[in-house]
mmCIF file of C-alpha atoms and ligand atoms in Angstrom:
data_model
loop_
_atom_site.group_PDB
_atom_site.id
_atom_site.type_symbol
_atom_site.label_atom_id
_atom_site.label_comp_id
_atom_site.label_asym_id
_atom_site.label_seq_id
_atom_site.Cartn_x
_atom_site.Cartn_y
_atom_site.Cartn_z
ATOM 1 C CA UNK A 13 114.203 66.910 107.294
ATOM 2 C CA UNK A 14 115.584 70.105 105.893
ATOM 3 C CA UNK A 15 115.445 73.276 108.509
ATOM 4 C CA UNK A 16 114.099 76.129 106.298
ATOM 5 C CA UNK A 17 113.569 79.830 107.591
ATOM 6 C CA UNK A 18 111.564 82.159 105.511
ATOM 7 C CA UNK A 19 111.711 86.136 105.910
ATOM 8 C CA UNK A 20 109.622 87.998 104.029
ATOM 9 C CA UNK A 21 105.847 87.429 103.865
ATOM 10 C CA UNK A 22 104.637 89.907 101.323
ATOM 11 C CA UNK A 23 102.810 89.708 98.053
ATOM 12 C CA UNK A 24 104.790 86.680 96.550
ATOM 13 C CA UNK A 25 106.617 85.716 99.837
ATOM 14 C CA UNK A 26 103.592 84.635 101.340
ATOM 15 C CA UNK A 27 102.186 82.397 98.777
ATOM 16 C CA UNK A 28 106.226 80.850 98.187
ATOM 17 C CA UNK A 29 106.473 80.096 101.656
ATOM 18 C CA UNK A 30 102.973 77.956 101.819
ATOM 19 C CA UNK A 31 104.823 75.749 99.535
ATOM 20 C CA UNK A 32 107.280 74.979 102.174
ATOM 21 C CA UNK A 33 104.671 73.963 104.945
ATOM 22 C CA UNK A 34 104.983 69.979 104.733
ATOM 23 C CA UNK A 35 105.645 67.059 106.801
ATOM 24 C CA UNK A 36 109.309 66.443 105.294
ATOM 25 C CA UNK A 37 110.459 70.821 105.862
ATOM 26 C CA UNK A 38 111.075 72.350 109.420
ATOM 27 C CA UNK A 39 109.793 75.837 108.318
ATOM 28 C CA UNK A 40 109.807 78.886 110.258
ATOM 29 C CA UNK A 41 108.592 82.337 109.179
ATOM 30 C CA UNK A 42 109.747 85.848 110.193
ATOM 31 C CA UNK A 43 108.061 88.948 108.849
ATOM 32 C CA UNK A 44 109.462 92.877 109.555
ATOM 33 C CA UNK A 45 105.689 93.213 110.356
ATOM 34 C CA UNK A 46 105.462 90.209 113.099
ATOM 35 C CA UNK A 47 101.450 90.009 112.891
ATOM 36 C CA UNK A 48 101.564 89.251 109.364
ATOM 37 C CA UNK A 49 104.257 86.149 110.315
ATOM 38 C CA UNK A 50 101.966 84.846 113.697
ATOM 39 C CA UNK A 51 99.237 84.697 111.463
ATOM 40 C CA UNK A 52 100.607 82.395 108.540
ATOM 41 C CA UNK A 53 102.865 80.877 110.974
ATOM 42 C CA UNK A 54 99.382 79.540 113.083
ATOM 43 C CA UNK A 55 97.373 78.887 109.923
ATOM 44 C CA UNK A 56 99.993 76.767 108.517
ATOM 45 C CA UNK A 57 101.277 75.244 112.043
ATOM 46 C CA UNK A 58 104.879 76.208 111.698
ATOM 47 C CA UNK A 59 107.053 78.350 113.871
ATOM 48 C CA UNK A 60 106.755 81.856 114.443
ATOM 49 C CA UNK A 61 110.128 83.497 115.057
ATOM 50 C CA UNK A 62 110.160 86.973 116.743
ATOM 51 C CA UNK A 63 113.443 87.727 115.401
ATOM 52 C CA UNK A 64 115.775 86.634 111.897
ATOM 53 C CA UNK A 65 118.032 85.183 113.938
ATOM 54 C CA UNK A 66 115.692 83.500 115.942
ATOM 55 C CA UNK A 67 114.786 82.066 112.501
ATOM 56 C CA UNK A 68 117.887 81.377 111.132
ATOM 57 C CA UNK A 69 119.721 79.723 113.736
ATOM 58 C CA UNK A 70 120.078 75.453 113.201
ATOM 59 C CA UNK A 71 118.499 76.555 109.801
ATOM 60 C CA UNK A 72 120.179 74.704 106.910
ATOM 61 C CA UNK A 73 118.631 77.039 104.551
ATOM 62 C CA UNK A 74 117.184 80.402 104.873
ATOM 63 C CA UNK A 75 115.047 81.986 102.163
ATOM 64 C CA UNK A 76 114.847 85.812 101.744
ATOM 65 C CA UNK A 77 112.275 88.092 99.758
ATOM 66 C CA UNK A 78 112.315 91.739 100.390
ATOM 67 C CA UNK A 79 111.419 94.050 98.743
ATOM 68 C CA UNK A 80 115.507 95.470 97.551
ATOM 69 C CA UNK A 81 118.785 94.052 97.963
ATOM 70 C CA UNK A 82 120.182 96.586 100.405
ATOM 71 C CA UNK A 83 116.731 95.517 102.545
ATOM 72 C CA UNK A 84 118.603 91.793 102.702
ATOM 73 C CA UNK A 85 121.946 92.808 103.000
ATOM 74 C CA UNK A 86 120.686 94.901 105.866
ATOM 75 C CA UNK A 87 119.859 91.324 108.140
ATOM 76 C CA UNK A 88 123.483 90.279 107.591
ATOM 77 C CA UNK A 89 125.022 92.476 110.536
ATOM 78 C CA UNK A 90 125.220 92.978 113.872
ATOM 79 C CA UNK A 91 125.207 90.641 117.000
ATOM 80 C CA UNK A 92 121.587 89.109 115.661
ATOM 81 C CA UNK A 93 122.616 89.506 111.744
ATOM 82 C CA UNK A 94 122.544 86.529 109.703
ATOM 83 C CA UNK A 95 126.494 86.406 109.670
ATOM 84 C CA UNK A 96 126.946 85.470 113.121
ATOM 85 C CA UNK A 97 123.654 83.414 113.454
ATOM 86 C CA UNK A 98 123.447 81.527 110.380
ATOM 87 C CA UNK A 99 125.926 78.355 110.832
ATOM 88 C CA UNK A 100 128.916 77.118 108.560
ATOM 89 C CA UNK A 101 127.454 75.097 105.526
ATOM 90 C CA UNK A 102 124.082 76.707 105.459
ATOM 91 C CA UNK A 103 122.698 78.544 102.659
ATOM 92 C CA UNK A 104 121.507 81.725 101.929
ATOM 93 C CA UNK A 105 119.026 81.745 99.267
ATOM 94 C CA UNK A 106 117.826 85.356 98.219
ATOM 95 C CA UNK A 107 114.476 85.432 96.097
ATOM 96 C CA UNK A 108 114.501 88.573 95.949
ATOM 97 C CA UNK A 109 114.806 90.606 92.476
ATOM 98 C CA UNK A 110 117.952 91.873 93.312
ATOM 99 C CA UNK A 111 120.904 93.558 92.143
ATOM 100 C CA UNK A 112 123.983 91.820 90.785
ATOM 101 C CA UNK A 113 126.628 94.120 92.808
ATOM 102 C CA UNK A 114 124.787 93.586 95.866
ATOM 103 C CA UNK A 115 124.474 89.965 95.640
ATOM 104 C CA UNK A 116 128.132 89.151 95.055
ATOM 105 C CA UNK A 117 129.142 91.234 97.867
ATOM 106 C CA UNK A 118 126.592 89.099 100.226
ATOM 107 C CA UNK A 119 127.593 86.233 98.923
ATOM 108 C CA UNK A 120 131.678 87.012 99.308
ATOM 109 C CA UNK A 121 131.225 88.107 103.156
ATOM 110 C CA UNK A 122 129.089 85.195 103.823
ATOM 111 C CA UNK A 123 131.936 82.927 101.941
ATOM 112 C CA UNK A 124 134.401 84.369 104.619
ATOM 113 C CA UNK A 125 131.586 81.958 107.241
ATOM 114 C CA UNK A 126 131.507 79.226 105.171
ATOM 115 C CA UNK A 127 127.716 80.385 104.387
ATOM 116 C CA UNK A 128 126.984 79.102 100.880
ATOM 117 C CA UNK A 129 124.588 82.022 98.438
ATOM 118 C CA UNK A 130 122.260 82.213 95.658
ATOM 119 C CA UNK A 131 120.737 84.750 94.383
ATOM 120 C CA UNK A 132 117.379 82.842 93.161
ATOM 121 C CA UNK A 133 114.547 86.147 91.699
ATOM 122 C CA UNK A 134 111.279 84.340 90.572
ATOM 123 C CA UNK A 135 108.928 84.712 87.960
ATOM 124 C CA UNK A 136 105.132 83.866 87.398
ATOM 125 C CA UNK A 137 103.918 86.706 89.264
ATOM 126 C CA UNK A 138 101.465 85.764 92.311
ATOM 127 C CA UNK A 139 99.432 83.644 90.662
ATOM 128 C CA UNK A 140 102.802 81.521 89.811
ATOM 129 C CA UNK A 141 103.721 81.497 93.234
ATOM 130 C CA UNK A 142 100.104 80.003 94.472
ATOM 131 C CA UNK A 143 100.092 77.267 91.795
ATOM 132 C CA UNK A 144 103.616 76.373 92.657
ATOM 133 C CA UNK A 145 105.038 76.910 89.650
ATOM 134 C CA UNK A 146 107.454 79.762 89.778
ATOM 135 C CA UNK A 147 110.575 80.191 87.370
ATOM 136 C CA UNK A 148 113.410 80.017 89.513
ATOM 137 C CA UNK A 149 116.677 82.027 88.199
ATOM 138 C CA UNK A 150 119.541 81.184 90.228
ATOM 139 C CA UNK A 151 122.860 82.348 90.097
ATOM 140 C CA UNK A 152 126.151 81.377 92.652
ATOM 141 C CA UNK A 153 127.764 77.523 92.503
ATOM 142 C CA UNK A 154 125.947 74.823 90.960
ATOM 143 C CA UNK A 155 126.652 72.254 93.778
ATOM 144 C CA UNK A 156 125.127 74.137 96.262
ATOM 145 C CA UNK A 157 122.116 74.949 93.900
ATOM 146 C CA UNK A 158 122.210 71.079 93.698
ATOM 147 C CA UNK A 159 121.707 70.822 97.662
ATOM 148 C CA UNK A 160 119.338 73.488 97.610
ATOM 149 C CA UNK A 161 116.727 72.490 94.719
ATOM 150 C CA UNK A 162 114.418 70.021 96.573
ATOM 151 C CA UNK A 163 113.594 72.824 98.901
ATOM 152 C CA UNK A 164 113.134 75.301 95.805
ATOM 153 C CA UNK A 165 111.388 72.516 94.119
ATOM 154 C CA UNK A 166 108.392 73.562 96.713
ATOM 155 C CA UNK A 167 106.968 76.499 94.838
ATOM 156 C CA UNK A 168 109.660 76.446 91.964
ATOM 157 C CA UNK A 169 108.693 74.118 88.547
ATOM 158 C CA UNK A 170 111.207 75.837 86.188
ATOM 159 C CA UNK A 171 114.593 75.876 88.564
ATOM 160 C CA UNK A 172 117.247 77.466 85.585
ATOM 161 C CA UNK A 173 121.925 77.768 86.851
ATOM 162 C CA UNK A 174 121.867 81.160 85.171
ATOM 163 C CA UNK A 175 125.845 81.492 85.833
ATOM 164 C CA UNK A 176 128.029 83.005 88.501
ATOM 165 C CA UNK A 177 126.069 84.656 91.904
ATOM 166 C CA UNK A 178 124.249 87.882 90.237
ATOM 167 C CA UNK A 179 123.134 85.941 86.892
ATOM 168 C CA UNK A 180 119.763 85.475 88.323
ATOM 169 C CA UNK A 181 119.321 88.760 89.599
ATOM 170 C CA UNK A 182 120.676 90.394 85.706
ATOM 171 C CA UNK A 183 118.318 87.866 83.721
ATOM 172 C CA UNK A 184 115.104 88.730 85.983
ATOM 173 C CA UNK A 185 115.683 92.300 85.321
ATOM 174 C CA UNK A 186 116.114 92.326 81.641
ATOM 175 C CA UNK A 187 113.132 89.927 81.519
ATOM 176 C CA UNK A 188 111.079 92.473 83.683
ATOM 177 C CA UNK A 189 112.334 95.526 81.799
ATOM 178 C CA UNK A 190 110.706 94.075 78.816
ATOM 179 C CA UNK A 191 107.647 93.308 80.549
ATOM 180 C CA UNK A 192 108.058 97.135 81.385
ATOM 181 C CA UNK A 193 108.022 98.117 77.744
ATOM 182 C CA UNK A 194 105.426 95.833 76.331
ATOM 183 C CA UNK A 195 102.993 97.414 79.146
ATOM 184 C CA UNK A 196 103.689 101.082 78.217
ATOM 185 C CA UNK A 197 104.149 100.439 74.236
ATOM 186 C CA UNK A 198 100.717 98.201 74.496
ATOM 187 C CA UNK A 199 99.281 101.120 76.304
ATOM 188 C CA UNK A 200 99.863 103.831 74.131
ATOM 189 C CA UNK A 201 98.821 101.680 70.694
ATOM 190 C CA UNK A 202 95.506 100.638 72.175
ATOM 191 C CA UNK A 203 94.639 104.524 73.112
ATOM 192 C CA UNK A 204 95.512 105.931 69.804
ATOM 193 C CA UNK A 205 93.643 102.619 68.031
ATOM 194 C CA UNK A 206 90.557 103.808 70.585
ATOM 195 C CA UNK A 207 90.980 107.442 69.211
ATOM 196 C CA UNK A 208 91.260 106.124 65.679
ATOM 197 C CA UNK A 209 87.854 104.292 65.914
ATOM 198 C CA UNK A 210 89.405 101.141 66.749
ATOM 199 C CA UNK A 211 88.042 99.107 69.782
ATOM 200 C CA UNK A 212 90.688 97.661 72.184
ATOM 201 C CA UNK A 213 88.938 94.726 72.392
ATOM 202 C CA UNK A 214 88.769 94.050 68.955
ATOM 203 C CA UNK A 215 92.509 94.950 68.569
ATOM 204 C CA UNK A 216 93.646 92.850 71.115
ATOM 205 C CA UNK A 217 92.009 89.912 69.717
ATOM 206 C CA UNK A 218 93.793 90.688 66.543
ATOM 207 C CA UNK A 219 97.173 91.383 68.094
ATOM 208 C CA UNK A 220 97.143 87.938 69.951
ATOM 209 C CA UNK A 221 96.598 86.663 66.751
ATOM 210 C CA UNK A 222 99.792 88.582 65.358
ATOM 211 C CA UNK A 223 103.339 89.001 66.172
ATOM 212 C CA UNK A 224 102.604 91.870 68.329
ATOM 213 C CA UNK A 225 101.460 89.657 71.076
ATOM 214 C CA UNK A 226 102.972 89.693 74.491
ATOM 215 C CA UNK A 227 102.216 88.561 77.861
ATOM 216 C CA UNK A 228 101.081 92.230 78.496
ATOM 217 C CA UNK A 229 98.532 91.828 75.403
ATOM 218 C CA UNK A 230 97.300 88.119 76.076
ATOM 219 C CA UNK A 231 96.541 88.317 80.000
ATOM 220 C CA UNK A 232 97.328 91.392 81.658
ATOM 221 C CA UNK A 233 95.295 94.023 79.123
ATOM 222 C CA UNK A 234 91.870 91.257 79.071
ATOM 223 C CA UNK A 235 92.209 90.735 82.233
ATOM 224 C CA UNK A 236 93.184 94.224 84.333
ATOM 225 C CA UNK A 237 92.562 97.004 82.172
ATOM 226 C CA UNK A 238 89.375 95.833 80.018
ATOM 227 C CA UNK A 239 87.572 94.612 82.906
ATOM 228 C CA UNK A 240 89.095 98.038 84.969
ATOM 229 C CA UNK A 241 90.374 95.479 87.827
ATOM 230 C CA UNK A 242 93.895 96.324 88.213
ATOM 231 C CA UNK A 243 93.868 94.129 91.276
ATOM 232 C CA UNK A 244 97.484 95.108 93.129
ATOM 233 C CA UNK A 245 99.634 92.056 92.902
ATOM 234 C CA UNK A 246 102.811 93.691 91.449
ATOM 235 C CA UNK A 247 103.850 97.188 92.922
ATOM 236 C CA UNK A 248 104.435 99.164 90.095
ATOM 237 C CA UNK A 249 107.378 100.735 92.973
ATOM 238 C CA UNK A 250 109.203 97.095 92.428
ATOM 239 C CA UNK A 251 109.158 97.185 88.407
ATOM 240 C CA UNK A 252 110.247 100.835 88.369
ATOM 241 C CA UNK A 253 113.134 99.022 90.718
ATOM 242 C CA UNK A 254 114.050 96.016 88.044
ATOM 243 C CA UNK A 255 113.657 98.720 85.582
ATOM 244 C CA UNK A 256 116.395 100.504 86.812
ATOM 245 C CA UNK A 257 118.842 97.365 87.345
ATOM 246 C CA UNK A 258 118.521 96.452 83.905
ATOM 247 C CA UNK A 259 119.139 99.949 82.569
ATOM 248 C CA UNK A 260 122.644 100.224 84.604
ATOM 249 C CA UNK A 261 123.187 96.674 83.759
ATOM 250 C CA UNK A 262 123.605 97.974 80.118
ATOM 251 C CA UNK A 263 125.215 101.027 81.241
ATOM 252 C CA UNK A 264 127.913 98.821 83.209
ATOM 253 C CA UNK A 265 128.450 96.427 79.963
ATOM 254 C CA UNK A 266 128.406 99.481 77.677
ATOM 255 C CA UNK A 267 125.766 98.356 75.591
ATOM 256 C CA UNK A 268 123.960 101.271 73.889
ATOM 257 C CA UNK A 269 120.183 101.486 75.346
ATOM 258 C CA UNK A 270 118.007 104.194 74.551
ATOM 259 C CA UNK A 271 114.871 102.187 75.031
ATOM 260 C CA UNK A 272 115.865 100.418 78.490
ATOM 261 C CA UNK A 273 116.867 103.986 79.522
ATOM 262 C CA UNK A 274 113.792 105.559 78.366
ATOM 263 C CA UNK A 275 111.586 102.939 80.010
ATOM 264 C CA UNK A 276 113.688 103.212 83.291
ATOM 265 C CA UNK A 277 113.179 107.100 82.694
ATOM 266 C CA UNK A 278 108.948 106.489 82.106
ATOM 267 C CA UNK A 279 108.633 104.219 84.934
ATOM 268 C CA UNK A 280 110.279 106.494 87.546
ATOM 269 C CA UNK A 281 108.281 109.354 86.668
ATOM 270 C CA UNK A 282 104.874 107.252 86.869
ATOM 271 C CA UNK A 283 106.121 105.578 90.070
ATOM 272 C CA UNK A 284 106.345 109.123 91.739
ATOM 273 C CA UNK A 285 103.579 110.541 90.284
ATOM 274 C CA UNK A 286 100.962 107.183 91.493
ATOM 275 C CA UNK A 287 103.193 106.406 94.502
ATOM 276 C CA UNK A 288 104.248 103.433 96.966
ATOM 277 C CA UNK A 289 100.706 101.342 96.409
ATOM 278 C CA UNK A 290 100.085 101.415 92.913
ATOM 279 C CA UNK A 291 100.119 98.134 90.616
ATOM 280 C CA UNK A 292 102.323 98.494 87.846
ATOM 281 C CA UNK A 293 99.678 97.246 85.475
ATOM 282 C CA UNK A 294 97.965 101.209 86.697
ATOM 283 C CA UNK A 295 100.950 102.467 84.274
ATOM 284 C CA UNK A 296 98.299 102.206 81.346
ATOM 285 C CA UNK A 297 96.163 105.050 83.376
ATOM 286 C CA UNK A 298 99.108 107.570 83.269
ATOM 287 C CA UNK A 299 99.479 106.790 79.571
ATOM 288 C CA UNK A 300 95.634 107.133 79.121
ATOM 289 C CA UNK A 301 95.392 110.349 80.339
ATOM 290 C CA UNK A 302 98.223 111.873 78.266
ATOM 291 C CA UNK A 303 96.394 110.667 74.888
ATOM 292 C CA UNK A 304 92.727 111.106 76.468
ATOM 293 C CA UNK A 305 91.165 108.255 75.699
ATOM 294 C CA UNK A 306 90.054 104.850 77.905
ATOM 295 C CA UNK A 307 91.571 101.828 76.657
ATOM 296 C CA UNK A 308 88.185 99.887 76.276
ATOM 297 C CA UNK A 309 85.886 102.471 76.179
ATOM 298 C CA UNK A 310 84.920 106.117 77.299
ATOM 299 C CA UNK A 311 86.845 109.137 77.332
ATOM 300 C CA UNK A 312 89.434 109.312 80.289
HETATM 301 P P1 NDP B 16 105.722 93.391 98.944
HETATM 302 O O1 NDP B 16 105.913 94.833 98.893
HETATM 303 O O2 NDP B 16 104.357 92.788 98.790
HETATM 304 O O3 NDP B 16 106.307 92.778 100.322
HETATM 305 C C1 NDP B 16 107.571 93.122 100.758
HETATM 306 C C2 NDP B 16 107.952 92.280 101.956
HETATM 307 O O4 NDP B 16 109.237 92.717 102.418
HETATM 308 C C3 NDP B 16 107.005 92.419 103.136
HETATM 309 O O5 NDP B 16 107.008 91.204 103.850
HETATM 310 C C4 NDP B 16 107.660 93.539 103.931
HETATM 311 O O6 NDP B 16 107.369 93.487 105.314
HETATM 312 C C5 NDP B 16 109.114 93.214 103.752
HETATM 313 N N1 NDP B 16 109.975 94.381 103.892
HETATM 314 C C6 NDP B 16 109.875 95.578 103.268
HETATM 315 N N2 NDP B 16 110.900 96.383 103.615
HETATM 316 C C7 NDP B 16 111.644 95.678 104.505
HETATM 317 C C8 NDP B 16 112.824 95.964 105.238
HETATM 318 N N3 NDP B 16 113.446 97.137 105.114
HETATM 319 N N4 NDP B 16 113.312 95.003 106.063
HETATM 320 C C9 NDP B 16 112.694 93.811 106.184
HETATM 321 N N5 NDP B 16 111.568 93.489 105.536
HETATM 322 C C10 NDP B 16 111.056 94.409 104.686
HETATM 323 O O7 NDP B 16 106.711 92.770 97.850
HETATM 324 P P2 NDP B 16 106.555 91.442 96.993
HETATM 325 O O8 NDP B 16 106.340 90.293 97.900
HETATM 326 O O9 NDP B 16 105.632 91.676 95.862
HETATM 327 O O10 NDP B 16 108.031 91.379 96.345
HETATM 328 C C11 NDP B 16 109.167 90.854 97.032
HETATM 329 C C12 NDP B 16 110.271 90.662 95.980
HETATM 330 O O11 NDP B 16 109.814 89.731 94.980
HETATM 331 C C13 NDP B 16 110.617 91.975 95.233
HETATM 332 O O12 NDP B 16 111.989 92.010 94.965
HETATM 333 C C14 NDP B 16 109.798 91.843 93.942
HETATM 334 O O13 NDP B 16 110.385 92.606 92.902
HETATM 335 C C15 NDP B 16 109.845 90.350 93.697
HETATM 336 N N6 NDP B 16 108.760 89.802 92.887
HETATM 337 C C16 NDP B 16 107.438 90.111 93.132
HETATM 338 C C17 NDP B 16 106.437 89.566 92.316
HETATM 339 C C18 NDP B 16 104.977 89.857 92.532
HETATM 340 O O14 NDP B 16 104.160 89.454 91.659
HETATM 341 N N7 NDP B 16 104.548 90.518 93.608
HETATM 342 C C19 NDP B 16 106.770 88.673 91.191
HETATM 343 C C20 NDP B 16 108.161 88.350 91.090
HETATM 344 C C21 NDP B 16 109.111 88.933 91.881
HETATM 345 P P3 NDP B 16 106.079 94.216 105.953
HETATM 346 O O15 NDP B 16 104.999 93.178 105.944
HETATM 347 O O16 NDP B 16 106.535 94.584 107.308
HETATM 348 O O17 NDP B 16 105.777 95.421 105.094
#
């Protein structure tokens, strides 16, 4: 029976870490804020820990998604830090969309322990997570992935080796910077079609038809911003975040961007002006009010 740890109970975290409550997995959960862990932890019947290392001590693998890398990197030190609690032949396995520089620096001072790391960001949003059927994107060595994978065969059904540790972590970003771009571009075609006379749903049934579609067009625009849900699932604060990896990701390889830099540029400025809370799918309001028009009806 494989001794898992989870830390990290938030929007997706939670959901992941349900996955992991079965007969065969010794699970136990730590959140920063504890009530939210003593909760799941007594719904589901697994252990509580007060502490991370009270989690990740005799735990062959420990799980991490927070919010930024630096937030993991931060439970690696001190006298309770994952370095000196986690034991020799364990692995760390950070969901978290991360950053590439971070995670290779993790993953060489927890080499110096004999502490195997991934870096393993998801995709499928919460939903995904729920269903159990998460896109895993690992990078780091494929023969620990290959001890690993029944546990991240829990909530993961697409588990993909990108490469060498920070693969995952590049890949997710790029992938998310695009999501970025079809969310803003989709935006600001579907106000000037309303201003032109054209409805949004009527547009949107034609662009799904078309090779404009994206995910953006076919689920979050019917779903979020016709029906004026925007239900928070996705911080728009963590997208302005994988935003900005892949933009310096391209800056690092020297790969001429404009439009990754312009959408990092866009996203920071709408993540400051709707702060911490905000859903990124709320980007289409800051886009609606600069043209002045409601995708899907009235005026803004
Ligand atoms: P949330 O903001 O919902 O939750 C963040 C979690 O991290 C909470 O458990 C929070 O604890 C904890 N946390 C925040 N800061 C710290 C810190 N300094 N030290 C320790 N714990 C901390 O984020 P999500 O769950 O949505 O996202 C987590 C990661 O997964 C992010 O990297 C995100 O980009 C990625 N992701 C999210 C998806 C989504 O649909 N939500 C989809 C795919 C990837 P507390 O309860 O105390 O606040």
């Amino acid at each position: 029976m494989p001794r898992v740890a989870f830390l990290g109970l938030g929007a997706i975290g939670a959901p992941m870490a349900r996955h992991l409550a079965r007969p065969d997995v010794d699970l136990a959960l730590w959140n920063r804020t504890t009530a939210t862990a003593a909760a799941l932890a007594g719904e589901l019947g697994v252990r509580h820990a007060l502490t991370p290392a009270d989690a990740a001590r005799g735990a062959d693998v420990v799980i991490t998604c927070l919010p930024v890398s630096r937030h993991v990197e931060a439970l690696l030190d001190g006298p309770d830090g994952l370095l000196a609690t986690m034991a020799a032949g364990a692995v760390l396995v950070d969901c978290t969309s991360g950053d590439s520089a971070t995670s290779r620096r993790m993953a060489e001072r927890l080499a110096e322990r004999g502490i195997g790391f991934l870096d393993a960001p998801v995709s499928g949003g919460v939903v995904g997570a729920q269903q159990g059927a998460l896109t895993v994107m690992v990078g780091g060595d494929e023969a620990v992935l290959e001890r690993v994978h029944p546990v991240l065969a829990c909530f993961g059904k697409r588990i993909v080796h990108c490469g060498a540790v920070g693969a995952g972590d590049a890949l997710k970003a790029v992938n998310n910077a695009l999501l970025a771009m079809h969310l803003w571009g989709t935006a600001e075609g579907l106000v000037a079609l309303e201003k032109a006379g054209v409805k949004a749903e009527l547009a949107l049934d034609v662009i799904n038809a078309s090779s404009g579609r994206s995910n953006a067009s076919m689920n979050l625009f019917p779903e979020r911003v016709l029906t004026r849900a925007f239900p928070r699932t996705f911080r728009l604060a963590l997208l302005d975040k994988d935003v900005g990896i892949a933009a310096e990701l391209a800056r690092e390889q020297q790969v001429p961007s404009p439009l990754l830099q312009l959408t990092a540029e866009l996203f920071r400025m709408a993540h400051l002006e709707l702060g911490e809370a905000a859903d990124h799918v709320e980007v289409v309001q800051v886009v609606e009010r600069l043209g002045g028009a409601q995708i899907g009806g009235r005026s803004a």
